[in-house]
Tab-separated table of C-alpha atoms in Angstrom:
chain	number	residue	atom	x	y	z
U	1	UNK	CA	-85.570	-107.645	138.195
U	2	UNK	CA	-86.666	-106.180	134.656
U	3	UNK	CA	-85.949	-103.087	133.843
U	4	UNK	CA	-89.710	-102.304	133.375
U	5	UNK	CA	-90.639	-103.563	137.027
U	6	UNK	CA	-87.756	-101.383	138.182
U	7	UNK	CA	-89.052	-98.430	136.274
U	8	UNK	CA	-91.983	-99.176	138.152
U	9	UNK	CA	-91.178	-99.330	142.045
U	10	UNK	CA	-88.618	-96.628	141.553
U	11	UNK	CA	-91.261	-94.069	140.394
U	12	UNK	CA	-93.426	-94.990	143.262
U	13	UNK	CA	-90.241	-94.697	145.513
U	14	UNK	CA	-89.742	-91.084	144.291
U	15	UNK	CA	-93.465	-90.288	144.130
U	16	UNK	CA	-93.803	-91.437	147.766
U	17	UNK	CA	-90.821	-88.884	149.073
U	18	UNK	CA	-91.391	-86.102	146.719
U	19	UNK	CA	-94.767	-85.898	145.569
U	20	UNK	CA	-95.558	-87.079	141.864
U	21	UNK	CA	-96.148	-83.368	140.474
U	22	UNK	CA	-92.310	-82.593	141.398
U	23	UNK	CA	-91.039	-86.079	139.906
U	24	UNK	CA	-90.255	-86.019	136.079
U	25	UNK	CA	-89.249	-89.145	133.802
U	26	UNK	CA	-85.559	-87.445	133.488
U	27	UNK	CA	-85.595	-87.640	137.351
U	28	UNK	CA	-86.937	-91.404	136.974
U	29	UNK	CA	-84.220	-92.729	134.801
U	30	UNK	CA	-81.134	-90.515	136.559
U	31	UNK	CA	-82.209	-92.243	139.164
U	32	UNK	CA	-82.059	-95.688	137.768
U	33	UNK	CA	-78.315	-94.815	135.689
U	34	UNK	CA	-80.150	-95.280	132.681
U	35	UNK	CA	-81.010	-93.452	129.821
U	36	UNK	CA	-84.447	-91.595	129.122
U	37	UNK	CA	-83.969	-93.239	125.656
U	38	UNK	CA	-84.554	-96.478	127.842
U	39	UNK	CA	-87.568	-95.131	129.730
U	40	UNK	CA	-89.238	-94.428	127.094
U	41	UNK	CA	-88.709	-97.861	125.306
U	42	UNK	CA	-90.867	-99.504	128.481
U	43	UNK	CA	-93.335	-96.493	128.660
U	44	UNK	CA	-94.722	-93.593	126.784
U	45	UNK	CA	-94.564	-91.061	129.199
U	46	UNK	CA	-95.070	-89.998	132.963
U	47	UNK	CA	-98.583	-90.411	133.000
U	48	UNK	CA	-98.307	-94.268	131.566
U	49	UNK	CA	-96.310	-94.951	134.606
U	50	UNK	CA	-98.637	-93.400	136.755
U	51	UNK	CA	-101.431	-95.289	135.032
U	52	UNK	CA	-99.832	-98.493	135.345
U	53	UNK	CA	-99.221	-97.633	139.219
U	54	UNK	CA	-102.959	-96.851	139.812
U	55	UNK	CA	-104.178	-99.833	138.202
U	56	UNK	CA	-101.556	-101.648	141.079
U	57	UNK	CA	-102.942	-99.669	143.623
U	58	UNK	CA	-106.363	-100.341	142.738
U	59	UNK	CA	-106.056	-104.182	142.592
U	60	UNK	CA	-104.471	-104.180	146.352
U	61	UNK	CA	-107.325	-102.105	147.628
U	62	UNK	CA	-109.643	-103.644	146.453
U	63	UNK	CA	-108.343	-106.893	147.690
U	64	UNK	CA	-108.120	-105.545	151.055
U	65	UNK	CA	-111.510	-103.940	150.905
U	66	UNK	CA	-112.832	-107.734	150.737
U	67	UNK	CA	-114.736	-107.581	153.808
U	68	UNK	CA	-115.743	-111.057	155.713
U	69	UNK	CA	-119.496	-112.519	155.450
U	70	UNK	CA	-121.718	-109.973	157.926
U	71	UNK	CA	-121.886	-113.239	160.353
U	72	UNK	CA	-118.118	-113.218	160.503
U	73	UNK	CA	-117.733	-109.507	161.421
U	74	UNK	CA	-115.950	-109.459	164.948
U	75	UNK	CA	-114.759	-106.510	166.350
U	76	UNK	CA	-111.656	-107.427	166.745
U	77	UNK	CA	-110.802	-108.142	163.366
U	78	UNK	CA	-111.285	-104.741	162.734
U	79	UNK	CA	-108.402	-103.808	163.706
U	80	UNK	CA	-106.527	-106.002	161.207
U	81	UNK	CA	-108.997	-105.133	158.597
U	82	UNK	CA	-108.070	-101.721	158.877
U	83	UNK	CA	-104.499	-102.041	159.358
U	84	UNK	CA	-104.300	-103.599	156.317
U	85	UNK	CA	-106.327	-100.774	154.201
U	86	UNK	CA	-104.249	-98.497	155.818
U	87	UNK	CA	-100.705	-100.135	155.228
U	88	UNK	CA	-102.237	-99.852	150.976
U	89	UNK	CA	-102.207	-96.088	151.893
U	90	UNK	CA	-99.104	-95.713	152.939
U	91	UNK	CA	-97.629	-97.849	150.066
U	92	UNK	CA	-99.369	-95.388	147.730
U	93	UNK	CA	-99.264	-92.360	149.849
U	94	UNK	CA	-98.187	-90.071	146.975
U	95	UNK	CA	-101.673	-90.724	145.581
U	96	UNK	CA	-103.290	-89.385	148.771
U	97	UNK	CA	-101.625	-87.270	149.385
U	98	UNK	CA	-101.450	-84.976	145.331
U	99	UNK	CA	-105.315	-86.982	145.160
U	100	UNK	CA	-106.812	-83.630	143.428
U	101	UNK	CA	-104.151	-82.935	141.402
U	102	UNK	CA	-103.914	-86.594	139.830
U	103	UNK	CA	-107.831	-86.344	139.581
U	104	UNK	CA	-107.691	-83.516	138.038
U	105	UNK	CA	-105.061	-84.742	135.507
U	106	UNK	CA	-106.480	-87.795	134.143
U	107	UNK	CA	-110.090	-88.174	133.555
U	108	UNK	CA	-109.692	-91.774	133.321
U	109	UNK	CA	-108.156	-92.066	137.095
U	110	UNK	CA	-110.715	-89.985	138.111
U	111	UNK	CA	-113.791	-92.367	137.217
U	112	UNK	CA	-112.092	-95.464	138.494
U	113	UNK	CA	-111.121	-93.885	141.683
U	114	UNK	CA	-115.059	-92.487	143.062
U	115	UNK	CA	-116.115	-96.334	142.254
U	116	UNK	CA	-112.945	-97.369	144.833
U	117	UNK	CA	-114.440	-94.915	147.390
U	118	UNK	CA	-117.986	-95.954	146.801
U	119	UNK	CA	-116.650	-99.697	147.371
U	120	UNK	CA	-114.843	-98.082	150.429
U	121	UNK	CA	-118.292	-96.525	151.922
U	122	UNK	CA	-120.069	-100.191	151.011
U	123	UNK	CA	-117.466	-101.817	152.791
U	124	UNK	CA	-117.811	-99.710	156.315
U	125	UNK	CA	-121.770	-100.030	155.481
U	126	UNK	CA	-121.387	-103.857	155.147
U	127	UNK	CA	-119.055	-104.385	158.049
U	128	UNK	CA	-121.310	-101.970	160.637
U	129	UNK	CA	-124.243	-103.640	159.451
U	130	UNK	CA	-122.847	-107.220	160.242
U	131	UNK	CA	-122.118	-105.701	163.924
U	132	UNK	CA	-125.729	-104.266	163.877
U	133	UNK	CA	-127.266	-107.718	163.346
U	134	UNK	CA	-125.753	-109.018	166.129
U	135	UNK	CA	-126.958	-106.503	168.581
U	136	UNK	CA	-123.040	-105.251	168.966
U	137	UNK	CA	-123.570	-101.957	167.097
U	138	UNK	CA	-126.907	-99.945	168.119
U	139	UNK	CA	-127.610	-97.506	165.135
U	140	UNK	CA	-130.211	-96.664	162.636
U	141	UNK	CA	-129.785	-96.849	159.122
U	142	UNK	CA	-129.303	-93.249	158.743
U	143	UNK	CA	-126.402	-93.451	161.201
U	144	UNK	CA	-124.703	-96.662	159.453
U	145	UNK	CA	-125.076	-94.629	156.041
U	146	UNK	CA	-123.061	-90.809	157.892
U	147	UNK	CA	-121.091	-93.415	159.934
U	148	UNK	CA	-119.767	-95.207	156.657
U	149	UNK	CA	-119.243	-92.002	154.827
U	150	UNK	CA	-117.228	-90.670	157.552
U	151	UNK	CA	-115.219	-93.687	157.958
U	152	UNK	CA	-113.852	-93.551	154.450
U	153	UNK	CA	-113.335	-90.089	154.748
U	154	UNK	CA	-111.131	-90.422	158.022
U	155	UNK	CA	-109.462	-93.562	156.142
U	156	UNK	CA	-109.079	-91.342	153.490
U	157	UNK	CA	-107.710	-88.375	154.229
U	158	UNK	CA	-105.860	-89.257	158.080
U	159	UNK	CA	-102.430	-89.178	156.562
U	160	UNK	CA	-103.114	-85.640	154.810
U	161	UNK	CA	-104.303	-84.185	158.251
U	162	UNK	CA	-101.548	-85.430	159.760
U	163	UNK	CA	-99.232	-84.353	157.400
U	164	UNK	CA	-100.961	-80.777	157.347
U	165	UNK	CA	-100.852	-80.639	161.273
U	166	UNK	CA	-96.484	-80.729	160.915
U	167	UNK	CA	-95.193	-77.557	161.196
U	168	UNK	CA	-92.314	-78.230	159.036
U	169	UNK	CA	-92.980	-80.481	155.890
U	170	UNK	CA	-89.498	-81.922	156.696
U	171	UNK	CA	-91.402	-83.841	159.276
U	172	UNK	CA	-91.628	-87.114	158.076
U	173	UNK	CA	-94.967	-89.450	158.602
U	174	UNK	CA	-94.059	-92.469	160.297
U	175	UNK	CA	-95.594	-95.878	160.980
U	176	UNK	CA	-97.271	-94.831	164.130
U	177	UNK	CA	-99.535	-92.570	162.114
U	178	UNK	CA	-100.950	-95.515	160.550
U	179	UNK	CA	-101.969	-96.628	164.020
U	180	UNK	CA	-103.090	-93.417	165.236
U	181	UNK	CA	-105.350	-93.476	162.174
U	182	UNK	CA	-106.533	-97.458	162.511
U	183	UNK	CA	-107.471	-95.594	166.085
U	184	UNK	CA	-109.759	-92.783	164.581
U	185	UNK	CA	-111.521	-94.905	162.132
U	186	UNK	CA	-112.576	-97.294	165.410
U	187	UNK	CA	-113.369	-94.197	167.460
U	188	UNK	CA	-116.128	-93.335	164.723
U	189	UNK	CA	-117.452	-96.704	165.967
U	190	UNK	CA	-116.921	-96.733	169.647
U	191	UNK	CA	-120.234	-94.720	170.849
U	192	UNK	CA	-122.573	-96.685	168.870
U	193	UNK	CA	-121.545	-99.743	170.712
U	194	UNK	CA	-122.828	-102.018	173.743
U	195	UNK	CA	-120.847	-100.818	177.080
U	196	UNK	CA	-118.780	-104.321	176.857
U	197	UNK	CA	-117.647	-104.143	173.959
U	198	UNK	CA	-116.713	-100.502	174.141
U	199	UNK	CA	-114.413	-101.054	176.937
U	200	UNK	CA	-113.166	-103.607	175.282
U	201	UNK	CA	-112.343	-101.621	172.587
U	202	UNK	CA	-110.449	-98.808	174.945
U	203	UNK	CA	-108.428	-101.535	176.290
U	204	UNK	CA	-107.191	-102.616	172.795
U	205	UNK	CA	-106.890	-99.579	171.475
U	206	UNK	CA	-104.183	-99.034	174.739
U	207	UNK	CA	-102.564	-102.064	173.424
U	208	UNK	CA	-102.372	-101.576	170.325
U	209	UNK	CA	-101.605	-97.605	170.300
U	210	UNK	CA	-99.140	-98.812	173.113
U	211	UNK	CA	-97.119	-95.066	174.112
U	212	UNK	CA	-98.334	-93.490	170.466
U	213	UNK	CA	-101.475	-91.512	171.821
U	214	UNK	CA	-99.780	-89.404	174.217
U	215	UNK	CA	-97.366	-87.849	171.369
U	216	UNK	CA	-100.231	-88.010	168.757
F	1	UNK	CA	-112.557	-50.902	143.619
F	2	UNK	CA	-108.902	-50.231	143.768
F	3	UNK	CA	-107.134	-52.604	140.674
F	4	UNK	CA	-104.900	-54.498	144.016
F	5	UNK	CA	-108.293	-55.401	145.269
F	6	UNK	CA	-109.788	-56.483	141.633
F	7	UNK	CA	-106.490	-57.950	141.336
F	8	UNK	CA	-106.752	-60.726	144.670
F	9	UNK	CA	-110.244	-61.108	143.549
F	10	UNK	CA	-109.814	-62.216	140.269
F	11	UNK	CA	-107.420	-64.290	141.409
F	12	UNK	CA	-109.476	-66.055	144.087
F	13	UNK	CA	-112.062	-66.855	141.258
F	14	UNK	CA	-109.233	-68.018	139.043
F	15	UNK	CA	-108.032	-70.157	141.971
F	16	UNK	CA	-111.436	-71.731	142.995
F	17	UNK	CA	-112.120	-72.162	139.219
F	18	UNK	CA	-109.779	-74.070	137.895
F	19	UNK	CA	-107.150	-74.447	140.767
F	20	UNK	CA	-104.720	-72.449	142.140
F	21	UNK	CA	-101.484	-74.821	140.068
F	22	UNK	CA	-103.200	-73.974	136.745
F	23	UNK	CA	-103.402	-69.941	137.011
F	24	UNK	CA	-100.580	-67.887	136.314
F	25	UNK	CA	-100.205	-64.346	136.665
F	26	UNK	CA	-101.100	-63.538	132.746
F	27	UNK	CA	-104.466	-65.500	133.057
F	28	UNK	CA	-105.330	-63.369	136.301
F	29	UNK	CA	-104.078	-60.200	133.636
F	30	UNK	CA	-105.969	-60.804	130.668
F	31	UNK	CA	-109.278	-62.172	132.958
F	32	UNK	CA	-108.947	-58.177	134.175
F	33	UNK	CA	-108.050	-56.758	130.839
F	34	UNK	CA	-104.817	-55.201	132.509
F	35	UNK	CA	-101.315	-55.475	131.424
F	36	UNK	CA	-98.998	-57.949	133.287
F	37	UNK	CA	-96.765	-55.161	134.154
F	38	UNK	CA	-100.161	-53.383	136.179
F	39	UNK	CA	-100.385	-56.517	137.971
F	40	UNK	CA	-96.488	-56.614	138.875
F	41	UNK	CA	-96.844	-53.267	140.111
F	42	UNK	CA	-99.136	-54.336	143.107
F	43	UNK	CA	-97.488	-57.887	144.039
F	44	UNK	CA	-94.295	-59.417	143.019
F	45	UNK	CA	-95.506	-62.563	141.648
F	46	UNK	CA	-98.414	-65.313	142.039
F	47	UNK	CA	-96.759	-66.472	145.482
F	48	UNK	CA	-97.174	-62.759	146.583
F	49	UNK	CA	-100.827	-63.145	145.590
F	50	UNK	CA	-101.733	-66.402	147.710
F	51	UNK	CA	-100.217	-65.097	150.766
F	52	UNK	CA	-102.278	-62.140	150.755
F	53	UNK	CA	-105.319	-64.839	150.334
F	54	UNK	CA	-104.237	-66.633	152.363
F	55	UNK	CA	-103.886	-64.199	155.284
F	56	UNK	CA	-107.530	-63.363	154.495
F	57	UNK	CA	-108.493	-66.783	154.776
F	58	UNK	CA	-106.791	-67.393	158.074
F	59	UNK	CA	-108.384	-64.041	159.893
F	60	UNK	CA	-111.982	-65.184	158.459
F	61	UNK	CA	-111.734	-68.375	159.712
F	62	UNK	CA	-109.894	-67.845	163.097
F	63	UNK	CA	-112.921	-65.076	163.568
F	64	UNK	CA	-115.292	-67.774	162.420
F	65	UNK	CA	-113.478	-70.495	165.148
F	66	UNK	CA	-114.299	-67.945	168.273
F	67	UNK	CA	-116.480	-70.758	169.721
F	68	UNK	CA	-119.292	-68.845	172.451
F	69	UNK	CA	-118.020	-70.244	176.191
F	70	UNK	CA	-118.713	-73.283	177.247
F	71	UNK	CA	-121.762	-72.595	179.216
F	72	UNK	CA	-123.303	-71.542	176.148
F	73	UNK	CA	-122.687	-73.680	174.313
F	74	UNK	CA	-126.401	-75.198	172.772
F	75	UNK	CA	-127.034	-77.867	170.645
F	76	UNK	CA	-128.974	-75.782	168.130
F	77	UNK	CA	-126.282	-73.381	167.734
F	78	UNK	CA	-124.021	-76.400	166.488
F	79	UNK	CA	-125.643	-75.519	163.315
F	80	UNK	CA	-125.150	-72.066	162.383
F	81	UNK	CA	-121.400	-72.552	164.094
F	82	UNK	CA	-120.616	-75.052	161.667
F	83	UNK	CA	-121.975	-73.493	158.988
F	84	UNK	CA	-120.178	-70.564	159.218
F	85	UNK	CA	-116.945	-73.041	159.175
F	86	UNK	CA	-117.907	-74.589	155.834
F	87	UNK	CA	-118.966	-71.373	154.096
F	88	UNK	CA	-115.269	-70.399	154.643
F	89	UNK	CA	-114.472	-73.229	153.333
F	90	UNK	CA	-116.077	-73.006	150.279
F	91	UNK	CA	-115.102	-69.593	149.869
F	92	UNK	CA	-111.417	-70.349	150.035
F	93	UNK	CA	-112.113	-73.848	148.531
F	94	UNK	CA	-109.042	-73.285	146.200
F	95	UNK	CA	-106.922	-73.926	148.825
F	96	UNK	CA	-108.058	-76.951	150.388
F	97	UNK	CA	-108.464	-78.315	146.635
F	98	UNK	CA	-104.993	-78.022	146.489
F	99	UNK	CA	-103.869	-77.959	149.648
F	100	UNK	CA	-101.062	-80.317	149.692
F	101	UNK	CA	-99.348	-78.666	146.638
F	102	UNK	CA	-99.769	-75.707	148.383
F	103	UNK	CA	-98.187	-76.517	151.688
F	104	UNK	CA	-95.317	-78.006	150.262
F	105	UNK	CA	-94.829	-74.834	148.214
F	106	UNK	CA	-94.461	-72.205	151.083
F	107	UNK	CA	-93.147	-73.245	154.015
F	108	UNK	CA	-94.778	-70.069	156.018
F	109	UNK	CA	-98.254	-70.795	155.084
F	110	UNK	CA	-97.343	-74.441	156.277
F	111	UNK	CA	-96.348	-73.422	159.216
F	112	UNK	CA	-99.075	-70.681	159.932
F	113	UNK	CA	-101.732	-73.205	158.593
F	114	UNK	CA	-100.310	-75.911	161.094
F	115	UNK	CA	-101.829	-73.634	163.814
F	116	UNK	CA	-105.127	-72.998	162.215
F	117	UNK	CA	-105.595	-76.557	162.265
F	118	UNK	CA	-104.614	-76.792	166.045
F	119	UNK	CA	-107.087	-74.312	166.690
F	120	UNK	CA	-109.810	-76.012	164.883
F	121	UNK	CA	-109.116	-79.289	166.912
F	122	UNK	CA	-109.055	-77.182	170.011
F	123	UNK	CA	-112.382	-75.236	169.340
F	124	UNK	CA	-114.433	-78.858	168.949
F	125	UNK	CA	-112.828	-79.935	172.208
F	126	UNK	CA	-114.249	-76.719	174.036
F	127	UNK	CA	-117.597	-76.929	172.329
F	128	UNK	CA	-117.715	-81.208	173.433
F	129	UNK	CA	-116.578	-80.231	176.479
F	130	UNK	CA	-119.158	-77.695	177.314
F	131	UNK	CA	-121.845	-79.799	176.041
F	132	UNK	CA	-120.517	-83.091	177.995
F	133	UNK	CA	-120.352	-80.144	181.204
F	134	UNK	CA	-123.989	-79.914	181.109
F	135	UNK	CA	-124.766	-83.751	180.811
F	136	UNK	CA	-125.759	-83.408	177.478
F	137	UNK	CA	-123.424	-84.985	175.777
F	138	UNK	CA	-121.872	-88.565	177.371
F	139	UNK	CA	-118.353	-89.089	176.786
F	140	UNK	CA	-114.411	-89.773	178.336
F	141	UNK	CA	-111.568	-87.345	178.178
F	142	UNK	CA	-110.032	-89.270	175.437
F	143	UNK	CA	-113.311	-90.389	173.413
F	144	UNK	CA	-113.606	-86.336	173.379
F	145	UNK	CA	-109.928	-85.824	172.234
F	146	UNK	CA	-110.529	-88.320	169.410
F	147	UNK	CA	-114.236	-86.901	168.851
F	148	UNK	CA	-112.171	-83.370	168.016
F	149	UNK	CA	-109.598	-84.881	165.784
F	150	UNK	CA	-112.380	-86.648	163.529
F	151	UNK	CA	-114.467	-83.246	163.585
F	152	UNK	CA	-111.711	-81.038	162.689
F	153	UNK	CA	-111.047	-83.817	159.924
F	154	UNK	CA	-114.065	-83.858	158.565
F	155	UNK	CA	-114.980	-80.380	158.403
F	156	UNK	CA	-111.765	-79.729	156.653
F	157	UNK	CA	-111.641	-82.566	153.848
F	158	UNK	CA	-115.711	-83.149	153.262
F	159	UNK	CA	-115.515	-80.877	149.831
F	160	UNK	CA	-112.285	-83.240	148.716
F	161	UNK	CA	-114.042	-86.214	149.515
F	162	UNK	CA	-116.997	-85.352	147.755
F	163	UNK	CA	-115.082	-84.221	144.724
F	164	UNK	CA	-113.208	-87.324	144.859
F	165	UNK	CA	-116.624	-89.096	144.917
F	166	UNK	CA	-117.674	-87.612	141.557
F	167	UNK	CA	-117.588	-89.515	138.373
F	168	UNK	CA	-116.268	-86.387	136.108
F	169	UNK	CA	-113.946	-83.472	137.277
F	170	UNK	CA	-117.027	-81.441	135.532
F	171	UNK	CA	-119.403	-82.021	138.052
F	172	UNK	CA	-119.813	-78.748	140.054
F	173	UNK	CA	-119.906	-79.008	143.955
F	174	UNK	CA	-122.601	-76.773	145.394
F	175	UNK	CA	-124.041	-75.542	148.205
F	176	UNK	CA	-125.716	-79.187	149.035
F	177	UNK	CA	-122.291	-80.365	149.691
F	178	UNK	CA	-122.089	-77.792	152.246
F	179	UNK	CA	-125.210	-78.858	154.137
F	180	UNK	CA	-123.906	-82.336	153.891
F	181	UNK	CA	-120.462	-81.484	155.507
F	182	UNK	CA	-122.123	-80.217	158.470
F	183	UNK	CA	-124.582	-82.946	158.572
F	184	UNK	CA	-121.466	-85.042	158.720
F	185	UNK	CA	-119.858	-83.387	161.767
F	186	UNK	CA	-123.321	-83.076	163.449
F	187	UNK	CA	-123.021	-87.244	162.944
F	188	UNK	CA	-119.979	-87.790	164.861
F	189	UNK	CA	-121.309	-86.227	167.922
F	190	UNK	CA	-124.604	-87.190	167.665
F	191	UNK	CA	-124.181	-91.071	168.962
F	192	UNK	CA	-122.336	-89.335	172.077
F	193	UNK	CA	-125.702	-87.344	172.841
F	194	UNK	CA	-128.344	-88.430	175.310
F	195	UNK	CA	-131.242	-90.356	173.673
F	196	UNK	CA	-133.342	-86.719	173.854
F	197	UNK	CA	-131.110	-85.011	172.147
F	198	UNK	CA	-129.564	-87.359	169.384
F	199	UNK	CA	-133.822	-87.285	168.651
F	200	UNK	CA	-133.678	-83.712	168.734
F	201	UNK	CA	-130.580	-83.945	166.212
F	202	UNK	CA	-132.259	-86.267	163.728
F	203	UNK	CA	-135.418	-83.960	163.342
F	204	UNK	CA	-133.444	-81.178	162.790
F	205	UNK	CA	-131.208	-82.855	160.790
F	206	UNK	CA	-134.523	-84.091	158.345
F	207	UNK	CA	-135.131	-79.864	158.481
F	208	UNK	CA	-131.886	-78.696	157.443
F	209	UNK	CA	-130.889	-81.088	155.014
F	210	UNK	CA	-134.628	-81.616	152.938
F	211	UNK	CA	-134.417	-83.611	150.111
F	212	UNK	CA	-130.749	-82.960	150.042
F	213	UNK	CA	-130.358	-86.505	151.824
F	214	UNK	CA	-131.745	-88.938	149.105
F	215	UNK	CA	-129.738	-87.687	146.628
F	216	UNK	CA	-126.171	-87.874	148.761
């Protein structure tokens, strides 16, 4: 691998376990048995890397945000829809979880990022809509529009509330908190649909939560 | 007012200004006009400073969680509960601006915060309960449990996401966001309401929120 892809998944490696704020390009390149000299050759400083990560981040996001035709919405590819979104956030999770502090670093970050989350609340809008249509979901616009919002914002922030729920931040986030939060995001759906497929979705969320919701 | 209550003041404004990683102890100094070595005389250093907000945050908001009991517990009064939450918020919004920096900075307000956040889940579980008690809201022991979870989430990131929404860090949150947040909360319960009351809910919610809506 080059040394500038390296550079690369090794700052997202160390970003990911010890928040970006705490990681400096000295730590990057001890890390890596190479020289800052060498760094620095491949990129100008931290906030280059970080750049470059962001603009990674963005790309797979917005891939998985691409949401099937309203006719093809089915409720259970939900589930895989928002496994997927959710398996970007835990590849990134360093940008959730310092989110303000990166924000509030780089202007430029900052306006590409509230288009992602306006794409994310289009994408919930789109998606509960295509239920709507077909009689599975019963809401009115007004509840699509706070149901969309809120969906985003539990996608959003799940791993944060988590995290901030541990008593010790030695507590590492695991897998199952990916599912536990696939499982919030459909119980913002749940009441607004038909009986059927409400059950339906109780039984798969018991399958797919499988023993995780009695330690959650 | 004695200078060790200008003193956490100041800071407070410092903190929700420009956020709590950016203020040191000389900019909370020369904002007051008093010599570093005044301020060092009342706390020890900036950490000194944020537990002593931070205490005041927790007893405001664990005074502001005393939910009424369960047979009291009326739709209208939803409102006013609520809002009470998210003007704490926004008081102390320094510290859920930052709060992951924060928690990973002082492992005793991580811990202590841990149970706030408990206790907020636990208060919307009492309050659904009461109302699903009195047939007046419709909804399983475990739709409830995950009803709590997204209401204590929301209530506690809405100002993020909204931040995070904005195109510019300058953009100034305001007291609309506020009325949004609970708007938002009211949302999740709402589809779990009988049909009289989730009509009930929208009027009031048209009241509260006035033109806020069209501009969210």
């Amino acid at each position: 691998m080059k040394t500038k892809e390296r550079i690369l998944l090794t700052s997202l490696d160390l970003f990911n376990r010890y928040g970006e704020p705490a990681v400096t390009t000295n730590h990057i390149a001890d890390e890596m048995e190479i020289s800052p000299g060498n760094l620095y050759y491949h990129y100008r400083n931290k906030e280059d890397i970080l750049l470059c990560l962001y603009e990674r981040f963005e790309e797979a996001l917005l891939e998985a945000l691409k949401a099937p035709e309203p006719e093809a919405v089915k409720l259970e590819n939900m589930w895989l829809f928002l496994h997927l979104i959710f398996e970007n956030i835990w590849h990134y999770r360093f940008f959730y979880r310092d989110l303000d502090h990166i924000l509030s670093k780089s202007e430029k970050i900052k306006r590409r990022y509230s288009r992602v989350l306006l794409k994310k609340i289009d994408t919930a809008k789109l998606l509960c809509t295509g239920l709507s249509e077909r009689g599975i979901l019963v809401a009115s616009a007004s509840e699509i529009d706070a149901l969309s919002h809120n969906m985003a914002l539990t996608a959003s922030y799940w791993l944060n509330f988590q995290s901030a729920l541990q008593k010790s931040p030695q507590d590492e986030l695991s897998a199952k908190d990916i599912s536990l939060g696939v499982y919030q995001v459909m119980a913002l759906i749940a009441p607004y649909l038909r009986d059927e497929e409400r059950g339906m979705l109780q039984s798969l969320s018991r399958v797919y939560l499988g023993d995780t919701l009695s330690n959650g």
